[in-house]
Amino acid sequence: MTFSMYRMEHPFEMSYRNDWPISGTLFHSHAFYEIYYFQEGECTYLIGDKLMALRPGDLILMHGMTLHSPNPSPGRPYVRSIVHFDPGYVHRLLQPEPAGALLRPFEELRNHRISLGEAERELVENLMYSMNEDFKSRRRQASTAPAPVDRLDIRFLELLQLVSERGSGPIDDRSPSSERERHVQEVVSYLEEHYREEVTLEAIAASLHLSKPYLANLFKKVTGTTIFKYLHNRRLNQAKILFRFDPNRSVSSVCREVGFVHPAHFSRLFKELEGVSPEVYRRRMRELSER
């Protein structure tokens, strides 16, 4: 399992029709915004407190710092296109009012799925193809001074406009389509409400009126990870959010607030999954806030 806060070298990055398989559950979070477009295959996506069974043509808007992980079905293609961007990048391209309007769906809806119709899918496919060609061209010309606004920027703003128009309509998010997905969604909702407390499998199973073995096996099958690995990742992600927005908080107080009883256990898991100790991470966040 991998868990990290991705960092971008540039304020805009994208990958088009990425079909690389995923090995293990890839939990991650990041400070930038993301447009995730699912094109082929079969995949269950866990994002924040939502479990989504994706269909080709689903487009997800992701707000920064939300824990998320795909779980594609083995033996099936997994094709997706992803756009990462710093919201400040949009503000550099536009005046404050239109920039704010285009970013509003990410900030108000947060982690929202849009199911595109056939005509919209064709439009998004063509737009992302053109954006990818422009993105490759921009990377090849990185040594030259970039234009204030280039073709990639124009197409990117067009994509944001499409997202903004769809995001202002009725919410069409689908509920879990099967009983097993509903049970897993109930587990995720339970953990979201109780992750700061002591959590036991017995308590979760009793809350859902299910047996412990059935619940543990079902969660692993649907999400690709165990209930307690997910719980640890949820707690660690919350710790990173607290360090990011209040880097003067002590490690011990953050440890307690996110539900860890033993500081040594918290530090070991944090370093194992993030690559640095909580103290080092907190210091880096403080240095960034002082720049």
JSON list of N, CA and C in Angstrom, two decimals, residues 36-111:
[
{"chain": "A", "resi": 36, "resn": "TYR", "atom": "N", "xyz": [-10.69, 13.69, -12.65]},
{"chain": "A", "resi": 36, "resn": "TYR", "atom": "CA", "xyz": [-10.41, 12.29, -12.95]},
{"chain": "A", "resi": 36, "resn": "TYR", "atom": "C", "xyz": [-11.51, 11.81, -13.90]},
{"chain": "A", "resi": 37, "resn": "TYR", "atom": "N", "xyz": [-11.11, 11.31, -15.07]},
{"chain": "A", "resi": 37, "resn": "TYR", "atom": "CA", "xyz": [-12.08, 10.87, -16.07]},
{"chain": "A", "resi": 37, "resn": "TYR", "atom": "C", "xyz": [-11.88, 9.38, -16.34]},
{"chain": "A", "resi": 38, "resn": "PHE", "atom": "N", "xyz": [-12.87, 8.57, -16.01]},
{"chain": "A", "resi": 38, "resn": "PHE", "atom": "CA", "xyz": [-12.80, 7.11, -16.15]},
{"chain": "A", "resi": 38, "resn": "PHE", "atom": "C", "xyz": [-13.30, 6.72, -17.54]},
{"chain": "A", "resi": 39, "resn": "GLN", "atom": "N", "xyz": [-12.44, 6.02, -18.30]},
{"chain": "A", "resi": 39, "resn": "GLN", "atom": "CA", "xyz": [-12.76, 5.75, -19.70]},
{"chain": "A", "resi": 39, "resn": "GLN", "atom": "C", "xyz": [-13.06, 4.29, -20.03]},
{"chain": "A", "resi": 40, "resn": "GLU", "atom": "N", "xyz": [-12.34, 3.38, -19.42]},
{"chain": "A", "resi": 40, "resn": "GLU", "atom": "CA", "xyz": [-12.58, 1.96, -19.71]},
{"chain": "A", "resi": 40, "resn": "GLU", "atom": "C", "xyz": [-12.29, 1.12, -18.49]},
{"chain": "A", "resi": 41, "resn": "GLY", "atom": "N", "xyz": [-13.05, 0.02, -18.36]},
{"chain": "A", "resi": 41, "resn": "GLY", "atom": "CA", "xyz": [-12.76, -0.96, -17.32]},
{"chain": "A", "resi": 41, "resn": "GLY", "atom": "C", "xyz": [-13.85, -1.06, -16.28]},
{"chain": "A", "resi": 42, "resn": "GLU", "atom": "N", "xyz": [-13.44, -1.53, -15.12]},
{"chain": "A", "resi": 42, "resn": "GLU", "atom": "CA", "xyz": [-14.33, -1.73, -13.98]},
{"chain": "A", "resi": 42, "resn": "GLU", "atom": "C", "xyz": [-13.56, -1.33, -12.74]},
{"chain": "A", "resi": 43, "resn": "CYS", "atom": "N", "xyz": [-14.10, -0.39, -11.98]},
{"chain": "A", "resi": 43, "resn": "CYS", "atom": "CA", "xyz": [-13.32, 0.16, -10.87]},
{"chain": "A", "resi": 43, "resn": "CYS", "atom": "C", "xyz": [-14.25, 0.65, -9.77]},
{"chain": "A", "resi": 44, "resn": "THR", "atom": "N", "xyz": [-13.89, 0.35, -8.53]},
{"chain": "A", "resi": 44, "resn": "THR", "atom": "CA", "xyz": [-14.54, 0.95, -7.37]},
{"chain": "A", "resi": 44, "resn": "THR", "atom": "C", "xyz": [-13.60, 2.01, -6.82]},
{"chain": "A", "resi": 45, "resn": "TYR", "atom": "N", "xyz": [-14.12, 3.21, -6.60]},
{"chain": "A", "resi": 45, "resn": "TYR", "atom": "CA", "xyz": [-13.28, 4.32, -6.14]},
{"chain": "A", "resi": 45, "resn": "TYR", "atom": "C", "xyz": [-13.75, 4.75, -4.76]},
{"chain": "A", "resi": 46, "resn": "LEU", "atom": "N", "xyz": [-12.80, 4.78, -3.82]},
{"chain": "A", "resi": 46, "resn": "LEU", "atom": "CA", "xyz": [-13.08, 5.23, -2.46]},
{"chain": "A", "resi": 46, "resn": "LEU", "atom": "C", "xyz": [-12.47, 6.61, -2.30]},
{"chain": "A", "resi": 47, "resn": "ILE", "atom": "N", "xyz": [-13.32, 7.61, -2.08]},
{"chain": "A", "resi": 47, "resn": "ILE", "atom": "CA", "xyz": [-12.84, 8.99, -1.94]},
{"chain": "A", "resi": 47, "resn": "ILE", "atom": "C", "xyz": [-13.56, 9.66, -0.78]},
{"chain": "A", "resi": 48, "resn": "GLY", "atom": "N", "xyz": [-12.77, 10.08, 0.20]},
{"chain": "A", "resi": 48, "resn": "GLY", "atom": "CA", "xyz": [-13.37, 10.64, 1.40]},
{"chain": "A", "resi": 48, "resn": "GLY", "atom": "C", "xyz": [-14.29, 9.63, 2.04]},
{"chain": "A", "resi": 49, "resn": "ASP", "atom": "N", "xyz": [-15.55, 10.02, 2.25]},
{"chain": "A", "resi": 49, "resn": "ASP", "atom": "CA", "xyz": [-16.52, 9.11, 2.85]},
{"chain": "A", "resi": 49, "resn": "ASP", "atom": "C", "xyz": [-17.47, 8.53, 1.81]},
{"chain": "A", "resi": 50, "resn": "LYS", "atom": "N", "xyz": [-17.05, 8.55, 0.54]},
{"chain": "A", "resi": 50, "resn": "LYS", "atom": "CA", "xyz": [-17.91, 8.03, -0.54]},
{"chain": "A", "resi": 50, "resn": "LYS", "atom": "C", "xyz": [-17.28, 6.83, -1.22]},
{"chain": "A", "resi": 51, "resn": "LEU", "atom": "N", "xyz": [-18.09, 5.82, -1.47]},
{"chain": "A", "resi": 51, "resn": "LEU", "atom": "CA", "xyz": [-17.68, 4.68, -2.27]},
{"chain": "A", "resi": 51, "resn": "LEU", "atom": "C", "xyz": [-18.40, 4.77, -3.61]},
{"chain": "A", "resi": 52, "resn": "MET", "atom": "N", "xyz": [-17.66, 4.78, -4.71]},
{"chain": "A", "resi": 52, "resn": "MET", "atom": "CA", "xyz": [-18.25, 4.95, -6.04]},
{"chain": "A", "resi": 52, "resn": "MET", "atom": "C", "xyz": [-17.91, 3.76, -6.92]},
{"chain": "A", "resi": 53, "resn": "ALA", "atom": "N", "xyz": [-18.92, 3.10, -7.44]},
{"chain": "A", "resi": 53, "resn": "ALA", "atom": "CA", "xyz": [-18.73, 2.07, -8.46]},
{"chain": "A", "resi": 53, "resn": "ALA", "atom": "C", "xyz": [-18.77, 2.79, -9.81]},
{"chain": "A", "resi": 54, "resn": "LEU", "atom": "N", "xyz": [-17.60, 2.93, -10.43]},
{"chain": "A", "resi": 54, "resn": "LEU", "atom": "CA", "xyz": [-17.49, 3.77, -11.62]},
{"chain": "A", "resi": 54, "resn": "LEU", "atom": "C", "xyz": [-17.99, 3.06, -12.88]},
{"chain": "A", "resi": 55, "resn": "ARG", "atom": "N", "xyz": [-18.46, 3.87, -13.81]},
{"chain": "A", "resi": 55, "resn": "ARG", "atom": "CA", "xyz": [-18.81, 3.43, -15.15]},
{"chain": "A", "resi": 55, "resn": "ARG", "atom": "C", "xyz": [-18.04, 4.30, -16.14]},
{"chain": "A", "resi": 56, "resn": "PRO", "atom": "N", "xyz": [-17.68, 3.75, -17.30]},
{"chain": "A", "resi": 56, "resn": "PRO", "atom": "CA", "xyz": [-17.02, 4.59, -18.31]},
{"chain": "A", "resi": 56, "resn": "PRO", "atom": "C", "xyz": [-17.86, 5.83, -18.61]},
{"chain": "A", "resi": 57, "resn": "GLY", "atom": "N", "xyz": [-17.19, 6.97, -18.63]},
{"chain": "A", "resi": 57, "resn": "GLY", "atom": "CA", "xyz": [-17.89, 8.24, -18.80]},
{"chain": "A", "resi": 57, "resn": "GLY", "atom": "C", "xyz": [-18.10, 8.99, -17.51]},
{"chain": "A", "resi": 58, "resn": "ASP", "atom": "N", "xyz": [-17.69, 8.39, -16.36]},
{"chain": "A", "resi": 58, "resn": "ASP", "atom": "CA", "xyz": [-17.78, 9.09, -15.08]},
{"chain": "A", "resi": 58, "resn": "ASP", "atom": "C", "xyz": [-16.60, 10.04, -14.94]},
{"chain": "A", "resi": 59, "resn": "LEU", "atom": "N", "xyz": [-16.89, 11.24, -14.52]},
{"chain": "A", "resi": 59, "resn": "LEU", "atom": "CA", "xyz": [-15.87, 12.26, -14.29]},
{"chain": "A", "resi": 59, "resn": "LEU", "atom": "C", "xyz": [-15.99, 12.71, -12.84]},
{"chain": "A", "resi": 60, "resn": "ILE", "atom": "N", "xyz": [-14.88, 12.69, -12.11]},
{"chain": "A", "resi": 60, "resn": "ILE", "atom": "CA", "xyz": [-14.89, 13.04, -10.69]},
{"chain": "A", "resi": 60, "resn": "ILE", "atom": "C", "xyz": [-14.12, 14.34, -10.48]},
{"chain": "A", "resi": 61, "resn": "LEU", "atom": "N", "xyz": [-14.72, 15.25, -9.75]},
{"chain": "A", "resi": 61, "resn": "LEU", "atom": "CA", "xyz": [-14.05, 16.48, -9.32]},
{"chain": "A", "resi": 61, "resn": "LEU", "atom": "C", "xyz": [-13.53, 16.25, -7.92]},
{"chain": "A", "resi": 62, "resn": "MET", "atom": "N", "xyz": [-12.23, 16.44, -7.72]},
{"chain": "A", "resi": 62, "resn": "MET", "atom": "CA", "xyz": [-11.64, 16.19, -6.41]},
{"chain": "A", "resi": 62, "resn": "MET", "atom": "C", "xyz": [-11.07, 17.47, -5.83]},
{"chain": "A", "resi": 63, "resn": "HIS", "atom": "N", "xyz": [-11.48, 17.75, -4.61]},
{"chain": "A", "resi": 63, "resn": "HIS", "atom": "CA", "xyz": [-10.93, 18.86, -3.85]},
{"chain": "A", "resi": 63, "resn": "HIS", "atom": "C", "xyz": [-9.68, 18.37, -3.12]},
{"chain": "A", "resi": 64, "resn": "GLY", "atom": "N", "xyz": [-8.73, 19.25, -2.92]},
{"chain": "A", "resi": 64, "resn": "GLY", "atom": "CA", "xyz": [-7.45, 18.84, -2.34]},
{"chain": "A", "resi": 64, "resn": "GLY", "atom": "C", "xyz": [-7.55, 18.26, -0.94]},
{"chain": "A", "resi": 65, "resn": "MET", "atom": "N", "xyz": [-6.60, 17.43, -0.60]},
{"chain": "A", "resi": 65, "resn": "MET", "atom": "CA", "xyz": [-6.38, 16.85, 0.72]},
{"chain": "A", "resi": 65, "resn": "MET", "atom": "C", "xyz": [-7.45, 15.85, 1.15]},
{"chain": "A", "resi": 66, "resn": "THR", "atom": "N", "xyz": [-8.20, 15.30, 0.22]},
{"chain": "A", "resi": 66, "resn": "THR", "atom": "CA", "xyz": [-9.14, 14.23, 0.54]},
{"chain": "A", "resi": 66, "resn": "THR", "atom": "C", "xyz": [-8.49, 12.89, 0.23]},
{"chain": "A", "resi": 67, "resn": "LEU", "atom": "N", "xyz": [-8.53, 11.96, 1.18]},
{"chain": "A", "resi": 67, "resn": "LEU", "atom": "CA", "xyz": [-7.95, 10.64, 0.97]},
{"chain": "A", "resi": 67, "resn": "LEU", "atom": "C", "xyz": [-8.75, 9.90, -0.09]},
{"chain": "A", "resi": 68, "resn": "HIS", "atom": "N", "xyz": [-8.06, 9.34, -1.09]},
{"chain": "A", "resi": 68, "resn": "HIS", "atom": "CA", "xyz": [-8.78, 8.60, -2.13]},
{"chain": "A", "resi": 68, "resn": "HIS", "atom": "C", "xyz": [-7.91, 7.47, -2.69]},
{"chain": "A", "resi": 69, "resn": "SER", "atom": "N", "xyz": [-8.61, 6.47, -3.25]},
{"chain": "A", "resi": 69, "resn": "SER", "atom": "CA", "xyz": [-7.91, 5.30, -3.79]},
{"chain": "A", "resi": 69, "resn": "SER", "atom": "C", "xyz": [-8.81, 4.55, -4.77]},
{"chain": "A", "resi": 70, "resn": "PRO", "atom": "N", "xyz": [-8.28, 4.23, -5.96]},
{"chain": "A", "resi": 70, "resn": "PRO", "atom": "CA", "xyz": [-9.03, 3.37, -6.88]},
{"chain": "A", "resi": 70, "resn": "PRO", "atom": "C", "xyz": [-8.79, 1.90, -6.56]},
{"chain": "A", "resi": 71, "resn": "ASN", "atom": "N", "xyz": [-9.76, 1.08, -6.89]},
{"chain": "A", "resi": 71, "resn": "ASN", "atom": "CA", "xyz": [-9.60, -0.37, -6.78]},
{"chain": "A", "resi": 71, "resn": "ASN", "atom": "C", "xyz": [-10.14, -1.01, -8.06]},
{"chain": "A", "resi": 72, "resn": "PRO", "atom": "N", "xyz": [-9.34, -0.99, -9.15]},
{"chain": "A", "resi": 72, "resn": "PRO", "atom": "CA", "xyz": [-9.82, -1.57, -10.41]},
{"chain": "A", "resi": 72, "resn": "PRO", "atom": "C", "xyz": [-9.90, -3.09, -10.33]},
{"chain": "A", "resi": 73, "resn": "SER", "atom": "N", "xyz": [-10.83, -3.66, -11.09]},
{"chain": "A", "resi": 73, "resn": "SER", "atom": "CA", "xyz": [-10.99, -5.11, -11.10]},
{"chain": "A", "resi": 73, "resn": "SER", "atom": "C", "xyz": [-9.80, -5.75, -11.80]},
{"chain": "A", "resi": 74, "resn": "PRO", "atom": "N", "xyz": [-9.21, -6.80, -11.20]},
{"chain": "A", "resi": 74, "resn": "PRO", "atom": "CA", "xyz": [-8.06, -7.46, -11.83]},
{"chain": "A", "resi": 74, "resn": "PRO", "atom": "C", "xyz": [-8.47, -8.13, -13.14]},
{"chain": "A", "resi": 75, "resn": "GLY", "atom": "N", "xyz": [-7.55, -8.14, -14.08]},
{"chain": "A", "resi": 75, "resn": "GLY", "atom": "CA", "xyz": [-7.80, -8.78, -15.36]},
{"chain": "A", "resi": 75, "resn": "GLY", "atom": "C", "xyz": [-8.62, -7.95, -16.32]},
{"chain": "A", "resi": 76, "resn": "ARG", "atom": "N", "xyz": [-8.99, -6.74, -15.91]},
{"chain": "A", "resi": 76, "resn": "ARG", "atom": "CA", "xyz": [-9.75, -5.85, -16.77]},
{"chain": "A", "resi": 76, "resn": "ARG", "atom": "C", "xyz": [-8.90, -4.63, -17.09]},
{"chain": "A", "resi": 77, "resn": "PRO", "atom": "N", "xyz": [-9.11, -3.99, -18.24]},
{"chain": "A", "resi": 77, "resn": "PRO", "atom": "CA", "xyz": [-8.37, -2.75, -18.51]},
{"chain": "A", "resi": 77, "resn": "PRO", "atom": "C", "xyz": [-8.76, -1.68, -17.51]},
{"chain": "A", "resi": 78, "resn": "TYR", "atom": "N", "xyz": [-7.85, -0.78, -17.23]},
{"chain": "A", "resi": 78, "resn": "TYR", "atom": "CA", "xyz": [-8.14, 0.34, -16.34]},
{"chain": "A", "resi": 78, "resn": "TYR", "atom": "C", "xyz": [-7.59, 1.59, -17.01]},
{"chain": "A", "resi": 79, "resn": "VAL", "atom": "N", "xyz": [-8.45, 2.28, -17.74]},
{"chain": "A", "resi": 79, "resn": "VAL", "atom": "CA", "xyz": [-8.05, 3.42, -18.56]},
{"chain": "A", "resi": 79, "resn": "VAL", "atom": "C", "xyz": [-8.68, 4.69, -17.98]},
{"chain": "A", "resi": 80, "resn": "ARG", "atom": "N", "xyz": [-7.84, 5.68, -17.70]},
{"chain": "A", "resi": 80, "resn": "ARG", "atom": "CA", "xyz": [-8.32, 6.93, -17.11]},
{"chain": "A", "resi": 80, "resn": "ARG", "atom": "C", "xyz": [-7.43, 8.09, -17.57]},
{"chain": "A", "resi": 81, "resn": "SER", "atom": "N", "xyz": [-8.02, 9.26, -17.59]},
{"chain": "A", "resi": 81, "resn": "SER", "atom": "CA", "xyz": [-7.28, 10.50, -17.86]},
{"chain": "A", "resi": 81, "resn": "SER", "atom": "C", "xyz": [-7.41, 11.38, -16.63]},
{"chain": "A", "resi": 82, "resn": "ILE", "atom": "N", "xyz": [-6.30, 12.03, -16.27]},
{"chain": "A", "resi": 82, "resn": "ILE", "atom": "CA", "xyz": [-6.27, 12.80, -15.02]},
{"chain": "A", "resi": 82, "resn": "ILE", "atom": "C", "xyz": [-5.64, 14.17, -15.27]},
{"chain": "A", "resi": 83, "resn": "VAL", "atom": "N", "xyz": [-6.27, 15.19, -14.74]},
{"chain": "A", "resi": 83, "resn": "VAL", "atom": "CA", "xyz": [-5.74, 16.56, -14.77]},
{"chain": "A", "resi": 83, "resn": "VAL", "atom": "C", "xyz": [-5.55, 17.01, -13.33]},
{"chain": "A", "resi": 84, "resn": "HIS", "atom": "N", "xyz": [-4.33, 17.42, -12.99]},
{"chain": "A", "resi": 84, "resn": "HIS", "atom": "CA", "xyz": [-4.01, 18.00, -11.69]},
{"chain": "A", "resi": 84, "resn": "HIS", "atom": "C", "xyz": [-3.71, 19.49, -11.89]},
{"chain": "A", "resi": 85, "resn": "PHE", "atom": "N", "xyz": [-4.23, 20.32, -11.02]},
{"chain": "A", "resi": 85, "resn": "PHE", "atom": "CA", "xyz": [-3.90, 21.74, -11.15]},
{"chain": "A", "resi": 85, "resn": "PHE", "atom": "C", "xyz": [-4.01, 22.45, -9.81]},
{"chain": "A", "resi": 86, "resn": "ASP", "atom": "N", "xyz": [-3.16, 23.45, -9.68]},
{"chain": "A", "resi": 86, "resn": "ASP", "atom": "CA", "xyz": [-3.21, 24.34, -8.53]},
{"chain": "A", "resi": 86, "resn": "ASP", "atom": "C", "xyz": [-4.30, 25.37, -8.79]},
{"chain": "A", "resi": 87, "resn": "PRO", "atom": "N", "xyz": [-5.25, 25.59, -7.85]},
{"chain": "A", "resi": 87, "resn": "PRO", "atom": "CA", "xyz": [-6.28, 26.59, -8.11]},
{"chain": "A", "resi": 87, "resn": "PRO", "atom": "C", "xyz": [-5.72, 27.98, -8.39]},
{"chain": "A", "resi": 88, "resn": "GLY", "atom": "N", "xyz": [-4.53, 28.26, -7.84]},
{"chain": "A", "resi": 88, "resn": "GLY", "atom": "CA", "xyz": [-3.89, 29.55, -8.13]},
{"chain": "A", "resi": 88, "resn": "GLY", "atom": "C", "xyz": [-3.57, 29.72, -9.60]},
{"chain": "A", "resi": 89, "resn": "TYR", "atom": "N", "xyz": [-3.40, 28.60, -10.31]},
{"chain": "A", "resi": 89, "resn": "TYR", "atom": "CA", "xyz": [-3.12, 28.64, -11.75]},
{"chain": "A", "resi": 89, "resn": "TYR", "atom": "C", "xyz": [-4.30, 29.26, -12.51]},
{"chain": "A", "resi": 90, "resn": "VAL", "atom": "N", "xyz": [-5.52, 28.91, -12.09]},
{"chain": "A", "resi": 90, "resn": "VAL", "atom": "CA", "xyz": [-6.72, 29.47, -12.74]},
{"chain": "A", "resi": 90, "resn": "VAL", "atom": "C", "xyz": [-6.80, 30.96, -12.46]},
{"chain": "A", "resi": 91, "resn": "HIS", "atom": "N", "xyz": [-6.44, 31.37, -11.24]},
{"chain": "A", "resi": 91, "resn": "HIS", "atom": "CA", "xyz": [-6.48, 32.80, -10.90]},
{"chain": "A", "resi": 91, "resn": "HIS", "atom": "C", "xyz": [-5.42, 33.59, -11.67]},
{"chain": "A", "resi": 92, "resn": "ARG", "atom": "N", "xyz": [-4.35, 32.93, -12.10]},
{"chain": "A", "resi": 92, "resn": "ARG", "atom": "CA", "xyz": [-3.35, 33.63, -12.91]},
{"chain": "A", "resi": 92, "resn": "ARG", "atom": "C", "xyz": [-3.83, 33.82, -14.35]},
{"chain": "A", "resi": 93, "resn": "LEU", "atom": "N", "xyz": [-4.75, 32.95, -14.78]},
{"chain": "A", "resi": 93, "resn": "LEU", "atom": "CA", "xyz": [-5.25, 33.04, -16.15]},
{"chain": "A", "resi": 93, "resn": "LEU", "atom": "C", "xyz": [-6.43, 34.00, -16.29]},
{"chain": "A", "resi": 94, "resn": "LEU", "atom": "N", "xyz": [-7.20, 34.16, -15.21]},
{"chain": "A", "resi": 94, "resn": "LEU", "atom": "CA", "xyz": [-8.44, 34.92, -15.29]},
{"chain": "A", "resi": 94, "resn": "LEU", "atom": "C", "xyz": [-8.53, 35.94, -14.15]},
{"chain": "A", "resi": 95, "resn": "GLN", "atom": "N", "xyz": [-9.44, 36.88, -14.31]},
{"chain": "A", "resi": 95, "resn": "GLN", "atom": "CA", "xyz": [-9.75, 37.81, -13.25]},
{"chain": "A", "resi": 95, "resn": "GLN", "atom": "C", "xyz": [-10.43, 37.06, -12.10]},
{"chain": "A", "resi": 96, "resn": "PRO", "atom": "N", "xyz": [-10.43, 37.63, -10.89]},
{"chain": "A", "resi": 96, "resn": "PRO", "atom": "CA", "xyz": [-10.95, 36.90, -9.72]},
{"chain": "A", "resi": 96, "resn": "PRO", "atom": "C", "xyz": [-12.36, 36.36, -9.87]},
{"chain": "A", "resi": 97, "resn": "GLU", "atom": "N", "xyz": [-13.30, 37.14, -10.40]},
{"chain": "A", "resi": 97, "resn": "GLU", "atom": "CA", "xyz": [-14.68, 36.69, -10.46]},
{"chain": "A", "resi": 97, "resn": "GLU", "atom": "C", "xyz": [-14.88, 35.49, -11.38]},
{"chain": "A", "resi": 98, "resn": "PRO", "atom": "N", "xyz": [-14.41, 35.53, -12.66]},
{"chain": "A", "resi": 98, "resn": "PRO", "atom": "CA", "xyz": [-14.58, 34.34, -13.49]},
{"chain": "A", "resi": 98, "resn": "PRO", "atom": "C", "xyz": [-13.76, 33.15, -13.00]},
{"chain": "A", "resi": 99, "resn": "ALA", "atom": "N", "xyz": [-12.59, 33.39, -12.42]},
{"chain": "A", "resi": 99, "resn": "ALA", "atom": "CA", "xyz": [-11.79, 32.29, -11.88]},
{"chain": "A", "resi": 99, "resn": "ALA", "atom": "C", "xyz": [-12.54, 31.61, -10.74]},
{"chain": "A", "resi": 100, "resn": "GLY", "atom": "N", "xyz": [-13.11, 32.42, -9.85]},
{"chain": "A", "resi": 100, "resn": "GLY", "atom": "CA", "xyz": [-13.87, 31.86, -8.74]},
{"chain": "A", "resi": 100, "resn": "GLY", "atom": "C", "xyz": [-15.07, 31.06, -9.20]},
{"chain": "A", "resi": 101, "resn": "ALA", "atom": "N", "xyz": [-15.72, 31.51, -10.28]},
{"chain": "A", "resi": 101, "resn": "ALA", "atom": "CA", "xyz": [-16.89, 30.80, -10.80]},
{"chain": "A", "resi": 101, "resn": "ALA", "atom": "C", "xyz": [-16.50, 29.42, -11.33]},
{"chain": "A", "resi": 102, "resn": "LEU", "atom": "N", "xyz": [-15.35, 29.33, -12.01]},
{"chain": "A", "resi": 102, "resn": "LEU", "atom": "CA", "xyz": [-14.92, 28.04, -12.56]},
{"chain": "A", "resi": 102, "resn": "LEU", "atom": "C", "xyz": [-14.45, 27.08, -11.47]},
{"chain": "A", "resi": 103, "resn": "LEU", "atom": "N", "xyz": [-13.94, 27.61, -10.37]},
{"chain": "A", "resi": 103, "resn": "LEU", "atom": "CA", "xyz": [-13.45, 26.75, -9.28]},
{"chain": "A", "resi": 103, "resn": "LEU", "atom": "C", "xyz": [-14.56, 26.37, -8.28]},
{"chain": "A", "resi": 104, "resn": "ARG", "atom": "N", "xyz": [-15.70, 27.04, -8.39]},
{"chain": "A", "resi": 104, "resn": "ARG", "atom": "CA", "xyz": [-16.76, 26.83, -7.41]},
{"chain": "A", "resi": 104, "resn": "ARG", "atom": "C", "xyz": [-17.22, 25.37, -7.29]},
{"chain": "A", "resi": 105, "resn": "PRO", "atom": "N", "xyz": [-17.38, 24.64, -8.41]},
{"chain": "A", "resi": 105, "resn": "PRO", "atom": "CA", "xyz": [-17.81, 23.23, -8.26]},
{"chain": "A", "resi": 105, "resn": "PRO", "atom": "C", "xyz": [-16.85, 22.39, -7.42]},
{"chain": "A", "resi": 106, "resn": "PHE", "atom": "N", "xyz": [-15.54, 22.67, -7.52]},
{"chain": "A", "resi": 106, "resn": "PHE", "atom": "CA", "xyz": [-14.57, 21.91, -6.74]},
{"chain": "A", "resi": 106, "resn": "PHE", "atom": "C", "xyz": [-14.68, 22.27, -5.26]},
{"chain": "A", "resi": 107, "resn": "GLU", "atom": "N", "xyz": [-14.97, 23.54, -4.98]},
{"chain": "A", "resi": 107, "resn": "GLU", "atom": "CA", "xyz": [-14.96, 24.01, -3.60]},
{"chain": "A", "resi": 107, "resn": "GLU", "atom": "C", "xyz": [-16.30, 23.77, -2.90]},
{"chain": "A", "resi": 108, "resn": "GLU", "atom": "N", "xyz": [-17.39, 23.81, -3.65]},
{"chain": "A", "resi": 108, "resn": "GLU", "atom": "CA", "xyz": [-18.70, 23.64, -3.02]},
{"chain": "A", "resi": 108, "resn": "GLU", "atom": "C", "xyz": [-19.19, 22.19, -3.08]},
{"chain": "A", "resi": 109, "resn": "LEU", "atom": "N", "xyz": [-19.04, 21.54, -4.23]},
{"chain": "A", "resi": 109, "resn": "LEU", "atom": "CA", "xyz": [-19.48, 20.16, -4.35]},
{"chain": "A", "resi": 109, "resn": "LEU", "atom": "C", "xyz": [-18.48, 19.21, -3.72]},
{"chain": "A", "resi": 110, "resn": "ARG", "atom": "N", "xyz": [-17.19, 19.48, -3.93]},
{"chain": "A", "resi": 110, "resn": "ARG", "atom": "CA", "xyz": [-16.10, 18.64, -3.43]},
{"chain": "A", "resi": 110, "resn": "ARG", "atom": "C", "xyz": [-16.30, 17.17, -3.83]},
{"chain": "A", "resi": 111, "resn": "ASN", "atom": "N", "xyz": [-15.33, 16.54, -4.31]},
{"chain": "A", "resi": 111, "resn": "ASN", "atom": "CA", "xyz": [-15.32, 15.09, -4.51]},
{"chain": "A", "resi": 111, "resn": "ASN", "atom": "C", "xyz": [-16.64, 14.58, -5.07]}
]
